[in-house]
mmCIF file of C-alpha atoms and ligand atoms in Angstrom:
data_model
loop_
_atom_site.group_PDB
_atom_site.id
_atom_site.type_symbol
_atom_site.label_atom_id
_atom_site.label_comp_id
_atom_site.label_asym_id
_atom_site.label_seq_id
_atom_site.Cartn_x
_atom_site.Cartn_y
_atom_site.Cartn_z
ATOM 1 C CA UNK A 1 -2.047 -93.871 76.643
ATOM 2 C CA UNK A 2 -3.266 -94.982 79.901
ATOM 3 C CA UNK A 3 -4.509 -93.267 82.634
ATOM 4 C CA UNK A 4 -6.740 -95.478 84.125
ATOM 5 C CA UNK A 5 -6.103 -96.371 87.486
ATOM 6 C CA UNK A 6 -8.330 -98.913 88.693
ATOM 7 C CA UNK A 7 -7.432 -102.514 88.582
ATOM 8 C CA UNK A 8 -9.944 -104.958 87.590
ATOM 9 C CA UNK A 9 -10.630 -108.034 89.878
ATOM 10 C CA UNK A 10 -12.953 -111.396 89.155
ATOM 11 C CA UNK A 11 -14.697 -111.996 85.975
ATOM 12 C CA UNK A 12 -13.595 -108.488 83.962
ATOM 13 C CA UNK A 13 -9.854 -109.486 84.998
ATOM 14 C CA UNK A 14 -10.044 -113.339 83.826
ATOM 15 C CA UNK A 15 -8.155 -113.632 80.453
ATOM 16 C CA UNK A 16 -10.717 -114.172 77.342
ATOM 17 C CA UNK A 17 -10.750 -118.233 77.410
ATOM 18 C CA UNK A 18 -10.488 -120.456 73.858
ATOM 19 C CA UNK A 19 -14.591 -120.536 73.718
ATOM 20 C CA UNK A 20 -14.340 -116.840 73.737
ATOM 21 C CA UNK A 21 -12.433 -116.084 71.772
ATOM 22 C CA UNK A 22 -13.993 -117.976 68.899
ATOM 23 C CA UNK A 23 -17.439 -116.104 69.637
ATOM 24 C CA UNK A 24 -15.672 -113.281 68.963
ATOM 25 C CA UNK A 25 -14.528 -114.293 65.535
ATOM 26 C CA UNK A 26 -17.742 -116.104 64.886
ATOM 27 C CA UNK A 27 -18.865 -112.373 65.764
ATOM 28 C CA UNK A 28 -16.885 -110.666 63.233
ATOM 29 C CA UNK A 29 -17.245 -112.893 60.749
ATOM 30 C CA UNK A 30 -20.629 -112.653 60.579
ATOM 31 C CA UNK A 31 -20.462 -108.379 61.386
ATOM 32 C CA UNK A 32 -18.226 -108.429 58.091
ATOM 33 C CA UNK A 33 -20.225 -110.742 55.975
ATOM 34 C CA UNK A 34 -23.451 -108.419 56.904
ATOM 35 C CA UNK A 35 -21.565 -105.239 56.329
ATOM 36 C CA UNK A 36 -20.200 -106.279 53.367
ATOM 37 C CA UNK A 37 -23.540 -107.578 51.603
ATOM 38 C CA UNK A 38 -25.638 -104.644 52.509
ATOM 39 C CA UNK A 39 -23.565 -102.530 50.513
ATOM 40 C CA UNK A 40 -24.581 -105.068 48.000
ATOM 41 C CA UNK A 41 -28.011 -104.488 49.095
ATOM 42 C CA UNK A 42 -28.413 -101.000 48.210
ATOM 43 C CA UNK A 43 -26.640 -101.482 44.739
ATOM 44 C CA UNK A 44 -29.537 -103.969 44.267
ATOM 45 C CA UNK A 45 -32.111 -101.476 45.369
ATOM 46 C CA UNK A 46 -33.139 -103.652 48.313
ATOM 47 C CA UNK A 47 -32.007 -100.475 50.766
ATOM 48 C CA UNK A 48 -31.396 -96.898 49.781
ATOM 49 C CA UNK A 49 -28.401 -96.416 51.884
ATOM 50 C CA UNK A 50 -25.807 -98.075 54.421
ATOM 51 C CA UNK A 51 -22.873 -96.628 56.611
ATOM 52 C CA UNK A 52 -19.983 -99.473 55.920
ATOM 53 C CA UNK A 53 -17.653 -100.495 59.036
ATOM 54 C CA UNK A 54 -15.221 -102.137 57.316
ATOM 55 C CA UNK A 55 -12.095 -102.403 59.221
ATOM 56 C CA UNK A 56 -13.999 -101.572 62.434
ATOM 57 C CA UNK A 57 -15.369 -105.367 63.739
ATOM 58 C CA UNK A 58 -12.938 -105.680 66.455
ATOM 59 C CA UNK A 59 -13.284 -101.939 67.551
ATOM 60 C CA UNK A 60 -17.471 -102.174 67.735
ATOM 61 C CA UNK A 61 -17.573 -106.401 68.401
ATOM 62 C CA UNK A 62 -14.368 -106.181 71.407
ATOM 63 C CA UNK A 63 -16.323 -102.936 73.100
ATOM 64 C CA UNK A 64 -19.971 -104.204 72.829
ATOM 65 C CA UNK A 65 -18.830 -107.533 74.132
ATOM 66 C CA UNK A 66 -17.868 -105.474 77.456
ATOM 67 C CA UNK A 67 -22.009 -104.749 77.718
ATOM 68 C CA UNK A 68 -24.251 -106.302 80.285
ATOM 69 C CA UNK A 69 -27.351 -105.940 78.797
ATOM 70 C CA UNK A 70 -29.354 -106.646 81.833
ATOM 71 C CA UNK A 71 -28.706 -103.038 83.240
ATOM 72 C CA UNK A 72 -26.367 -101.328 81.026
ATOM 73 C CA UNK A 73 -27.443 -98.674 77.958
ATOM 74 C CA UNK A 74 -25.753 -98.052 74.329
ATOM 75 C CA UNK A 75 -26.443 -95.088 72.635
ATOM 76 C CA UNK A 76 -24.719 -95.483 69.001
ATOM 77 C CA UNK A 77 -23.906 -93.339 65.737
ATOM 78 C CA UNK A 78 -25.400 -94.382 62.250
ATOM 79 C CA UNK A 79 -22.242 -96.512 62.015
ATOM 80 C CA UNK A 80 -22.587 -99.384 64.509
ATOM 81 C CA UNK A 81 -24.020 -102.485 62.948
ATOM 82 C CA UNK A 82 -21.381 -104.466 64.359
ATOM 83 C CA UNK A 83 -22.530 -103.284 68.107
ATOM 84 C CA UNK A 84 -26.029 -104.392 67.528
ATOM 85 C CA UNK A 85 -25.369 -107.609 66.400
ATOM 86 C CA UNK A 86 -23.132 -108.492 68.870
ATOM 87 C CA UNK A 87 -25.826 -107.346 71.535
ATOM 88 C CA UNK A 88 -27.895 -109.693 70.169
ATOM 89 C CA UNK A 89 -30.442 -106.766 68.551
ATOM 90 C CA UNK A 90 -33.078 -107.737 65.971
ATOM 91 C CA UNK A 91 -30.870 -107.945 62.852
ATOM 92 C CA UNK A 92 -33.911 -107.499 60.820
ATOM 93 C CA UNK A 93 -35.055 -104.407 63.035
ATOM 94 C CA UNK A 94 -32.191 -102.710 63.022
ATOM 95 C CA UNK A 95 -31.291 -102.729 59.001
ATOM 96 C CA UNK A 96 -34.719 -101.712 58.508
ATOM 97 C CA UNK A 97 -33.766 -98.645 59.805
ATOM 98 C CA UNK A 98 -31.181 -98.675 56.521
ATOM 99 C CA UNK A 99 -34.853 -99.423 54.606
ATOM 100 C CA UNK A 100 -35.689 -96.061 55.759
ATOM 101 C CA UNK A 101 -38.873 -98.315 57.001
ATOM 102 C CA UNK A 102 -39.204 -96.196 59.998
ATOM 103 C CA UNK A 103 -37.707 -93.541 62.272
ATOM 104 C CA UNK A 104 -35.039 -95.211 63.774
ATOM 105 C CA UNK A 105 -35.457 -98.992 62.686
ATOM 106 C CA UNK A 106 -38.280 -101.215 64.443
ATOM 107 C CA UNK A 107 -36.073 -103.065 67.142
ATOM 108 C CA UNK A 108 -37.504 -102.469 70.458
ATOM 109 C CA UNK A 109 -34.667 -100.016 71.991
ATOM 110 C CA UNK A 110 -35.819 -100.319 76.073
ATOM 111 C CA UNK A 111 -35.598 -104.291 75.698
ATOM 112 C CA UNK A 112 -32.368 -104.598 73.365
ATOM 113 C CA UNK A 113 -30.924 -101.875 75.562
ATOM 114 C CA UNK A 114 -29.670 -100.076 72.326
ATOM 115 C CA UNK A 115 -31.075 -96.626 71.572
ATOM 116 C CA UNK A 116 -31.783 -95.474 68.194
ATOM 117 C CA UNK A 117 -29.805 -95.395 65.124
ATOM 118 C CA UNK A 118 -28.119 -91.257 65.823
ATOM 119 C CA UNK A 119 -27.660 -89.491 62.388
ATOM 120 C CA UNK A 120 -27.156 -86.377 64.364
ATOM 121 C CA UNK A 121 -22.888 -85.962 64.672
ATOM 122 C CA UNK A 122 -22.495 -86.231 68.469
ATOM 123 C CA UNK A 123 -26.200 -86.483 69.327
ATOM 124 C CA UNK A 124 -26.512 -89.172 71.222
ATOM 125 C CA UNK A 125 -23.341 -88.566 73.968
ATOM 126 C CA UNK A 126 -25.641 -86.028 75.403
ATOM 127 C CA UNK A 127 -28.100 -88.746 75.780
ATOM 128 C CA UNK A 128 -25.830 -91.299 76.919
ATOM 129 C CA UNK A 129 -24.799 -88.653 79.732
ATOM 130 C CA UNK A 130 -28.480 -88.151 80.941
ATOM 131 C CA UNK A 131 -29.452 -91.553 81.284
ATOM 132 C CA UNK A 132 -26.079 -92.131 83.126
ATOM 133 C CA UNK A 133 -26.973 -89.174 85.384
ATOM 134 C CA UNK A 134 -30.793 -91.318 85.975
ATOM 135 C CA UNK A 135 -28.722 -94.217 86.680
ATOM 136 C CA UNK A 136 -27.069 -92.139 89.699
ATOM 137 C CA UNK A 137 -29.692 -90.734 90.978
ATOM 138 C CA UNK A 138 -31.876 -94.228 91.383
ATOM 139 C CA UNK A 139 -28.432 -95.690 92.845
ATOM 140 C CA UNK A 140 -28.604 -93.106 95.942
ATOM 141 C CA UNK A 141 -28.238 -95.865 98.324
ATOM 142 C CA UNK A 142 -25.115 -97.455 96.333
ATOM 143 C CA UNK A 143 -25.905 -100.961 94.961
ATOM 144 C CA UNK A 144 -24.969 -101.841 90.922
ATOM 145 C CA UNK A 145 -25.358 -99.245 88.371
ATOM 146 C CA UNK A 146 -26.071 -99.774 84.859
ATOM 147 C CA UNK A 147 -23.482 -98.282 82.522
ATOM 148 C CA UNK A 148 -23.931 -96.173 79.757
ATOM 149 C CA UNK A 149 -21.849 -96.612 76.733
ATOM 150 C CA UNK A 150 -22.112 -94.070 73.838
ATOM 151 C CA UNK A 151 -20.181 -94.193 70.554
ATOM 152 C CA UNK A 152 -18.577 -91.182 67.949
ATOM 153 C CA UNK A 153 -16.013 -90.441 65.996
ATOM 154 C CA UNK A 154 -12.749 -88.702 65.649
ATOM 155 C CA UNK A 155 -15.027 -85.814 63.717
ATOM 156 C CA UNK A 156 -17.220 -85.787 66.563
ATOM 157 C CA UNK A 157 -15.053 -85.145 68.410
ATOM 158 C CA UNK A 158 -14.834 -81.325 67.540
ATOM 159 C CA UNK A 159 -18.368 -80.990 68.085
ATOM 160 C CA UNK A 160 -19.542 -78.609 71.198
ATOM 161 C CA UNK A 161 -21.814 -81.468 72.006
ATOM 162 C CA UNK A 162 -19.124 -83.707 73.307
ATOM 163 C CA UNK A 163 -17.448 -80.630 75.100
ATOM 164 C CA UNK A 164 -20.577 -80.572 76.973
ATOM 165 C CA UNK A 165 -20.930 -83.820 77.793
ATOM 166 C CA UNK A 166 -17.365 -85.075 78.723
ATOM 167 C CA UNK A 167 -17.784 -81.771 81.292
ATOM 168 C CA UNK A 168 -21.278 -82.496 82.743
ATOM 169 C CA UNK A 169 -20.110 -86.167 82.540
ATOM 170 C CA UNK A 170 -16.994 -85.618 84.866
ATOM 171 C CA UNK A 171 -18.342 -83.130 87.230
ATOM 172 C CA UNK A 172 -21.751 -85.432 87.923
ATOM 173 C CA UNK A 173 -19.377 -88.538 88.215
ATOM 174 C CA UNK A 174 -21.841 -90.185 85.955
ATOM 175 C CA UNK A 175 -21.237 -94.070 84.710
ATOM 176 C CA UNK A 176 -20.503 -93.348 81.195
ATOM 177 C CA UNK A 177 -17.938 -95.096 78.949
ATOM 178 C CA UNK A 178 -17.335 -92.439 76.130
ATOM 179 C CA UNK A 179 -16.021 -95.052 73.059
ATOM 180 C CA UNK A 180 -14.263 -92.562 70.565
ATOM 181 C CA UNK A 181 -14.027 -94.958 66.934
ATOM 182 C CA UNK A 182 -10.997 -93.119 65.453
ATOM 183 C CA UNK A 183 -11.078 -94.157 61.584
ATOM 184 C CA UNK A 184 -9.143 -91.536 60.786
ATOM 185 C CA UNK A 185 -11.854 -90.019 58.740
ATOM 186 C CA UNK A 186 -14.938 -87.298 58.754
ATOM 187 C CA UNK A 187 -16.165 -88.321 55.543
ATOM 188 C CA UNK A 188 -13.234 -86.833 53.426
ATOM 189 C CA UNK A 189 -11.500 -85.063 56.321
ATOM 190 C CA UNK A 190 -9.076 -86.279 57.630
ATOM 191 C CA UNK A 191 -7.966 -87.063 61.710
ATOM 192 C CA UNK A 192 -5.167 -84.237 61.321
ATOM 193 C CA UNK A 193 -7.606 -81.797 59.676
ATOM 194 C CA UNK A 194 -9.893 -82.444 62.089
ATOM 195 C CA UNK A 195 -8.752 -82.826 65.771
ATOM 196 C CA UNK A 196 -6.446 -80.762 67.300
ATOM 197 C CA UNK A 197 -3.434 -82.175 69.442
ATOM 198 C CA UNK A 198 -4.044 -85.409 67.227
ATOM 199 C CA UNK A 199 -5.597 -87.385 70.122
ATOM 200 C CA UNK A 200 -9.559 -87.462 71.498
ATOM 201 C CA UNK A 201 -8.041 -89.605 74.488
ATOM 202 C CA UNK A 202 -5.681 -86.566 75.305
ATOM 203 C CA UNK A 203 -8.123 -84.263 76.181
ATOM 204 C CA UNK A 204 -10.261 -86.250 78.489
ATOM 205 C CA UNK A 205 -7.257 -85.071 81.336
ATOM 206 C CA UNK A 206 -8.596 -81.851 81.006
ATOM 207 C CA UNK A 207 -11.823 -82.875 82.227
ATOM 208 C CA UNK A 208 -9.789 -84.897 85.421
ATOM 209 C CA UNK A 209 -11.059 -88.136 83.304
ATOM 210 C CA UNK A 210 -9.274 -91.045 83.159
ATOM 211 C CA UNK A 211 -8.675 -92.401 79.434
ATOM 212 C CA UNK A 212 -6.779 -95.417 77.309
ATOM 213 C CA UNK A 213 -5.998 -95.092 73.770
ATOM 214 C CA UNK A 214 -6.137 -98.549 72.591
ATOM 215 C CA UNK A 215 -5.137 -100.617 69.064
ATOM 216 C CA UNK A 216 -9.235 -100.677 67.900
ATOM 217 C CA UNK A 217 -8.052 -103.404 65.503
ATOM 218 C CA UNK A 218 -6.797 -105.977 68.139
ATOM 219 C CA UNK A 219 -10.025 -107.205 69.189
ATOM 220 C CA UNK A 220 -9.021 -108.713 72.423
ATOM 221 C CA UNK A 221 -7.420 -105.160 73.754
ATOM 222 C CA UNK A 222 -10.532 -103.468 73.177
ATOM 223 C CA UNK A 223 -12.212 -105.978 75.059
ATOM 224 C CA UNK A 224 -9.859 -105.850 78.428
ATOM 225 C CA UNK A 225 -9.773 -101.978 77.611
ATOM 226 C CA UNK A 226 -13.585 -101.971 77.738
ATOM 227 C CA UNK A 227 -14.162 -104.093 80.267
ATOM 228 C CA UNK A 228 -12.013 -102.045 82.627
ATOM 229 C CA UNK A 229 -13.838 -98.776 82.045
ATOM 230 C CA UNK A 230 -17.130 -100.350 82.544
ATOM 231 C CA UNK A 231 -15.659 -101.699 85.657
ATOM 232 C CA UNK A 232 -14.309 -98.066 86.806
ATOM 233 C CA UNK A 233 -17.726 -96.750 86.363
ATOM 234 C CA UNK A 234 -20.074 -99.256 87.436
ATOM 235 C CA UNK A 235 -17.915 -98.541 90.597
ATOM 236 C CA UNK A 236 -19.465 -95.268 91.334
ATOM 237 C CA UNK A 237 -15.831 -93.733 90.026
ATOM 238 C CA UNK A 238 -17.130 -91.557 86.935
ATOM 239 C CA UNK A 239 -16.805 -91.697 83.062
ATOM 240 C CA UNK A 240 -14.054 -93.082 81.336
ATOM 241 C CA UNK A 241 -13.006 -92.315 77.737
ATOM 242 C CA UNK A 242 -11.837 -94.495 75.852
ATOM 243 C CA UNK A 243 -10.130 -93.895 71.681
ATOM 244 C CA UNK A 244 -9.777 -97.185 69.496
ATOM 245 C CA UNK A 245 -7.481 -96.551 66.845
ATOM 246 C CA UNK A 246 -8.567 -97.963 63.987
ATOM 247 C CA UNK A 247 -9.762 -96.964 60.324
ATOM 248 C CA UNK A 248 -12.342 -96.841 57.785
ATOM 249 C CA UNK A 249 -11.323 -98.883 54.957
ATOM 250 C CA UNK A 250 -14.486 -98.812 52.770
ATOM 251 C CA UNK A 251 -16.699 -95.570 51.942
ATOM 252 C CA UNK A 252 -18.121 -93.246 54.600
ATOM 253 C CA UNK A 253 -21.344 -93.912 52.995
ATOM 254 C CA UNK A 254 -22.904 -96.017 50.348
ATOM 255 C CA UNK A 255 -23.145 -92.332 48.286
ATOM 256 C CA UNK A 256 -19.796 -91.519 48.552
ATOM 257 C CA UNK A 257 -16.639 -91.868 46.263
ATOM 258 C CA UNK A 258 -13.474 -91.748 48.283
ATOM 259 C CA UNK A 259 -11.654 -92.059 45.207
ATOM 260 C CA UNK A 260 -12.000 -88.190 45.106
ATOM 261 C CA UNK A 261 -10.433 -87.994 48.545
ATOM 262 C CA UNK A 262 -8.159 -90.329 49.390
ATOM 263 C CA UNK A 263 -5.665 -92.764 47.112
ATOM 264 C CA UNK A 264 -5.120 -96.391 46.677
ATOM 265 C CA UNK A 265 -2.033 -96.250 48.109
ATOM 266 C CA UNK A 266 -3.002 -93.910 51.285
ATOM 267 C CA UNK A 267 -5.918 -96.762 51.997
ATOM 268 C CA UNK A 268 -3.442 -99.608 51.919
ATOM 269 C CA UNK A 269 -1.053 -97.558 53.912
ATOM 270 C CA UNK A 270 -3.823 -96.092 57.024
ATOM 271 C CA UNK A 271 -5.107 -99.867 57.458
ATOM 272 C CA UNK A 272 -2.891 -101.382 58.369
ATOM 273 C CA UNK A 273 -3.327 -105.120 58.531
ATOM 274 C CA UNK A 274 -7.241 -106.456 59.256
ATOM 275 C CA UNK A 275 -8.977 -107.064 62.278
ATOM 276 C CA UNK A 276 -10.083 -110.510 60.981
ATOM 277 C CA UNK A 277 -7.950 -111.899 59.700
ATOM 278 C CA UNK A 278 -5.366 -110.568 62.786
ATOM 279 C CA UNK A 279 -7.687 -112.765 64.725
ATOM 280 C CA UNK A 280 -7.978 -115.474 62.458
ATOM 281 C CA UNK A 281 -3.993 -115.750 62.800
ATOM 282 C CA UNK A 282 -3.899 -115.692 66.380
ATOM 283 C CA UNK A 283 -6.268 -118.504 66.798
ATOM 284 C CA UNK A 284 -4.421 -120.500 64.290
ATOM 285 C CA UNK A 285 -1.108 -119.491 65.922
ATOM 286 C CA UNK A 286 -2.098 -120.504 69.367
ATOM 287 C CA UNK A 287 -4.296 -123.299 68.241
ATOM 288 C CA UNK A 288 -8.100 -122.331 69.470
ATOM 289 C CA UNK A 289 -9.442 -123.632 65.898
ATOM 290 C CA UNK A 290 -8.564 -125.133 62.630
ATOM 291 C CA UNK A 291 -9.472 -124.383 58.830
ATOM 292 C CA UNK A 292 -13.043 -126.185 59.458
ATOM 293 C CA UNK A 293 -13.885 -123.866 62.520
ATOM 294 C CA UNK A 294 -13.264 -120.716 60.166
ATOM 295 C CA UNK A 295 -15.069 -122.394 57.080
ATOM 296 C CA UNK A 296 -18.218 -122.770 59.892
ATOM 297 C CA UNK A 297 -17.905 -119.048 60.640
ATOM 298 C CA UNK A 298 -18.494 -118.274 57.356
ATOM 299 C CA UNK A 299 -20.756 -120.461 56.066
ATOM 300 C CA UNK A 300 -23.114 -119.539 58.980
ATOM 301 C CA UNK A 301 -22.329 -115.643 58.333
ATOM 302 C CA UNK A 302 -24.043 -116.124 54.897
ATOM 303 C CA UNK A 303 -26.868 -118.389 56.386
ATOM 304 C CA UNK A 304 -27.695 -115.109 58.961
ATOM 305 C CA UNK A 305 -27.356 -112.695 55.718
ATOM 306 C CA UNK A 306 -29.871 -114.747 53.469
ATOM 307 C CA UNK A 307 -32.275 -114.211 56.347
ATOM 308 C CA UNK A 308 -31.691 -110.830 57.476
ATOM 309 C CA UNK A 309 -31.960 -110.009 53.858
ATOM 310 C CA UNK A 310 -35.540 -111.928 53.010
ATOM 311 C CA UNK A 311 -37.057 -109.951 56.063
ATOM 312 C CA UNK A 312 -35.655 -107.378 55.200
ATOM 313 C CA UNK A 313 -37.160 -107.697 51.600
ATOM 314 C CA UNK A 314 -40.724 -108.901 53.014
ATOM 315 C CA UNK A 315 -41.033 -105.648 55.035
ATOM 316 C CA UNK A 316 -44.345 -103.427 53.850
ATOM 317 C CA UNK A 317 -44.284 -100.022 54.741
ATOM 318 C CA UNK A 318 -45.504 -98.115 58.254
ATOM 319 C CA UNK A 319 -48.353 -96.086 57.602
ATOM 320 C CA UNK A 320 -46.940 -92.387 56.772
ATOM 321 C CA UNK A 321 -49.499 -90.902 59.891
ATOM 322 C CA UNK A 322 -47.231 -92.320 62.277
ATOM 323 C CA UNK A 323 -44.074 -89.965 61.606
ATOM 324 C CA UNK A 324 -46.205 -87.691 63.754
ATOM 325 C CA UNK A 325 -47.563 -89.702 66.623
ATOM 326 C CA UNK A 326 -44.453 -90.706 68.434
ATOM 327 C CA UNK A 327 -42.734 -86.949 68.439
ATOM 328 C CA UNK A 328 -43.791 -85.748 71.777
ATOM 329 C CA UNK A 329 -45.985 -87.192 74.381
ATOM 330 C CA UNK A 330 -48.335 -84.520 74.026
ATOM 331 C CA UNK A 331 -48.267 -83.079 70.301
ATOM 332 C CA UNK A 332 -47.626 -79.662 69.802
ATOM 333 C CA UNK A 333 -49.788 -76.683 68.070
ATOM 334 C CA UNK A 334 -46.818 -77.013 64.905
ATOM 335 C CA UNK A 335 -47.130 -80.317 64.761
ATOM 336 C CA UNK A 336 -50.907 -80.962 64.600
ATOM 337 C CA UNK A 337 -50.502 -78.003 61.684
ATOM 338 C CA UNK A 338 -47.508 -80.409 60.116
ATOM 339 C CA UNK A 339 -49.255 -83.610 60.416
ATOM 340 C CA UNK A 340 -52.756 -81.546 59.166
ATOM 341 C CA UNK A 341 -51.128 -80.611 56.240
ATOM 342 C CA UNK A 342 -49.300 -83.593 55.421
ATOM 343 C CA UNK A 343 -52.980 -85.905 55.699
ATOM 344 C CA UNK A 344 -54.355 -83.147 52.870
ATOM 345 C CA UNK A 345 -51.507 -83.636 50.808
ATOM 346 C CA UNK A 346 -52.003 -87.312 50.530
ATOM 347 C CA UNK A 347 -54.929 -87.314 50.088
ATOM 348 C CA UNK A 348 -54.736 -86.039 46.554
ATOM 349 C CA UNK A 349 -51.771 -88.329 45.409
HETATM 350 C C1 TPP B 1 -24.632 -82.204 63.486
HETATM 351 C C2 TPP B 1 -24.222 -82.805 62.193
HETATM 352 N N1 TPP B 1 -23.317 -82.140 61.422
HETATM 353 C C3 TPP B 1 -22.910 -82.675 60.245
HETATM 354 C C4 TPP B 1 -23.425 -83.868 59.803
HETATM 355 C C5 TPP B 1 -22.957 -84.462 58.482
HETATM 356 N N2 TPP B 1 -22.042 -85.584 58.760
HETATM 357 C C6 TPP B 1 -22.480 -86.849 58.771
HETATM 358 S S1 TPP B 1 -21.274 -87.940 59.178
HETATM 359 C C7 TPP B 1 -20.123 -86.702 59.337
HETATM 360 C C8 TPP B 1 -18.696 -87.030 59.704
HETATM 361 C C9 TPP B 1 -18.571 -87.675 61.039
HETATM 362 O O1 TPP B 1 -17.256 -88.183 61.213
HETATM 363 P P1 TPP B 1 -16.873 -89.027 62.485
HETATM 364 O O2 TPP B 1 -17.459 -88.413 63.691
HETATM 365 O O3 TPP B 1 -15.399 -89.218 62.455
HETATM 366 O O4 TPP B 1 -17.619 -90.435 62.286
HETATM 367 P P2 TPP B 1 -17.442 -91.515 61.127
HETATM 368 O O5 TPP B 1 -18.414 -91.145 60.039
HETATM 369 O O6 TPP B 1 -16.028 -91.495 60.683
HETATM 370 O O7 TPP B 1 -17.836 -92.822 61.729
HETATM 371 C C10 TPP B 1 -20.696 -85.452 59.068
HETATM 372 C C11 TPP B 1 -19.966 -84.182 59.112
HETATM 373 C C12 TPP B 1 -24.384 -84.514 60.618
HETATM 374 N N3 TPP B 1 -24.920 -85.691 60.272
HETATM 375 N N4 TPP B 1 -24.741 -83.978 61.804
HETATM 376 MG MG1 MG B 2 -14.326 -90.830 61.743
#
């Protein structure tokens, strides 16, 4: 599906050149080696819990390569390791969040441009939709608008939330790129359990909103597909939505089983064949790098994990007092009584 009529001219219109399009493997690489080991991490104890991407690189690495991180604004799930990293975020920041170190990992969000880790379902499209709205509003005399860019899932998707914003989002003409990951799961429910009509891109038409369902495991579509939205909006022309098709190949979470869920076969089938190495034969097949390029990828994807993980590892912990200081600008009546409570609690253990 494509309903997106604006053409893209200049840079987002150039095809992805060779050096490109080895960043973006060198991107993935390293987005799958990281994934992949933190899992490994919290078997090991070094982090209590993880939300895997596997099978979602060229979905999160294609679309957050579309960012310009000078004025735009991500606002992302619990799910989008692979976005951070390739918006050059504090790797070490951001898994600490998976350390459970502090509320919402320690990577400054105003300079990296990426908000918080969102364990809310659908939480932070609101968001995404209010800063967009600031954006318009300190753009009255036209000039370039940043773009905000928020993230969720098929499940989301059936969340009241995102009714709300795809509406307020439409009507205010605000620069928002809605990026719908469809994995095909909700933990263990399933797309056609789950949405409706079978497609998140189909409904953004009732909201008079333009929207492209794109293969989220062909890197370099998501890319052009992104790029063109951002363009649309940046424009002053209003959100766009865009679905990436893709799926979740490992476990929702590092707690769940979905053995009891799903079957060997069924995960073979839903993949489908993998982002990486689709990439990996592309470059080979049109000849943008050799064995040695890919064995360089690699060997500097576990270079980047073995220090991610040692800072990760070396982190103390935040003092406990400071849950309450950041809450509200002004603390409440409840929340002096909360953090009251909580300083003679510990001071008995
Ligand atoms: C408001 C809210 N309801 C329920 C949950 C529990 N929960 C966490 S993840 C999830 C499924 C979300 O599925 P989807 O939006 O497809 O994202 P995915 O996990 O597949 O990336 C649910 C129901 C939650 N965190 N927040
Ligand atoms: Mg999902």
């Amino acid at each position: 599906m494509d309903t997106l009529p604006l053409a893209v001219s200049g840079d987002d219109a150039a095809p992805l050149t060779p050096d490109q399009l080895r960043e973006l493997y060198t991107l993935m690489a390293s987005v799958r080696h990281l994934d992949t080991s933190a899992i490994a991490w919290q078997r090991q104890g070094i982090i209590p819990g993880y939300a895997p991407e596997l099978g979602q690189e060229a979905a999160q690495v294609g679309s957050a390569y579309a960012v310009d991180t000078s004025r735009d604004f991500v606002f992302p799930t619990y799910r989008e390791m692979g976005v951070a990293r390739t918006m050059g975020v504090d790797m070490v920041g951001y898994m600490s969040t998976h350390k459970a170190t502090w509320h919402g990992g320690l990577y400054n969000p105003l300079e990296s441009r990426l908000a918080p880790i969102q364990a809310v379902v659908a939480g932070s499209v609101l968001h995404a939709v209010g800063w967009a709205h600031g954006q318009t509003l300190e753009n009255t005399g036209g000039g370039t608008t940043g773009v905000a860019m928020t993230y969720f899932g098929d499940g989301a998707s059936s969340q009241g939330d995102v009714h709300e914003a795809l509406n307020f989002a439409a009507v205010m003409k605000a620069p928002v790129v809605f990026f719908v990951q469809n994995n095909g799961w909700a933990i263990s429910v399933p797309t056609e359990r789950q949405v409706a009509g079978g497609s998140v891109a189909a409904r953004a038409a009732g909201y008079g909103m333009p929207a492209l369902q794109v293969d989220g495991n062909d890197v370099v579509a998501v890319v052009e597909a992104t790029r063109r939205a951002f363009a649309h909006a940046r424009a002053g022309h209003g959100p766009v939505l865009i679905e990436a098709m893709t799926y979740r190949r490992g476990p929702h979470s590092t707690s769940d089983d979905p053995g009891r869920y799903r079957s060997l076969d069924e995960e073979r089938d839903g993949a489908g064949a993998d982002p990486l190495e689709r990439l990996k034969q592309r470059l080979l097949a049109e000849g943008i790098a050799d064995e040695a390029f890919f064995a360089e990828a690699l060997a500097a994807a576990k270079a980047e994990e073995e220090a991610i993980r040692t800072g990760i590892q070396a982190l103390g912990s935040r003092p406990g007092a400071e849950m309450f200081d950041l809450v509200f600008q002004e603390p409440t009546p409840a929340l002096q009584a909360q953090a009251a409570n909580w300083r003679e609690e510990s001071e008995h253990v």
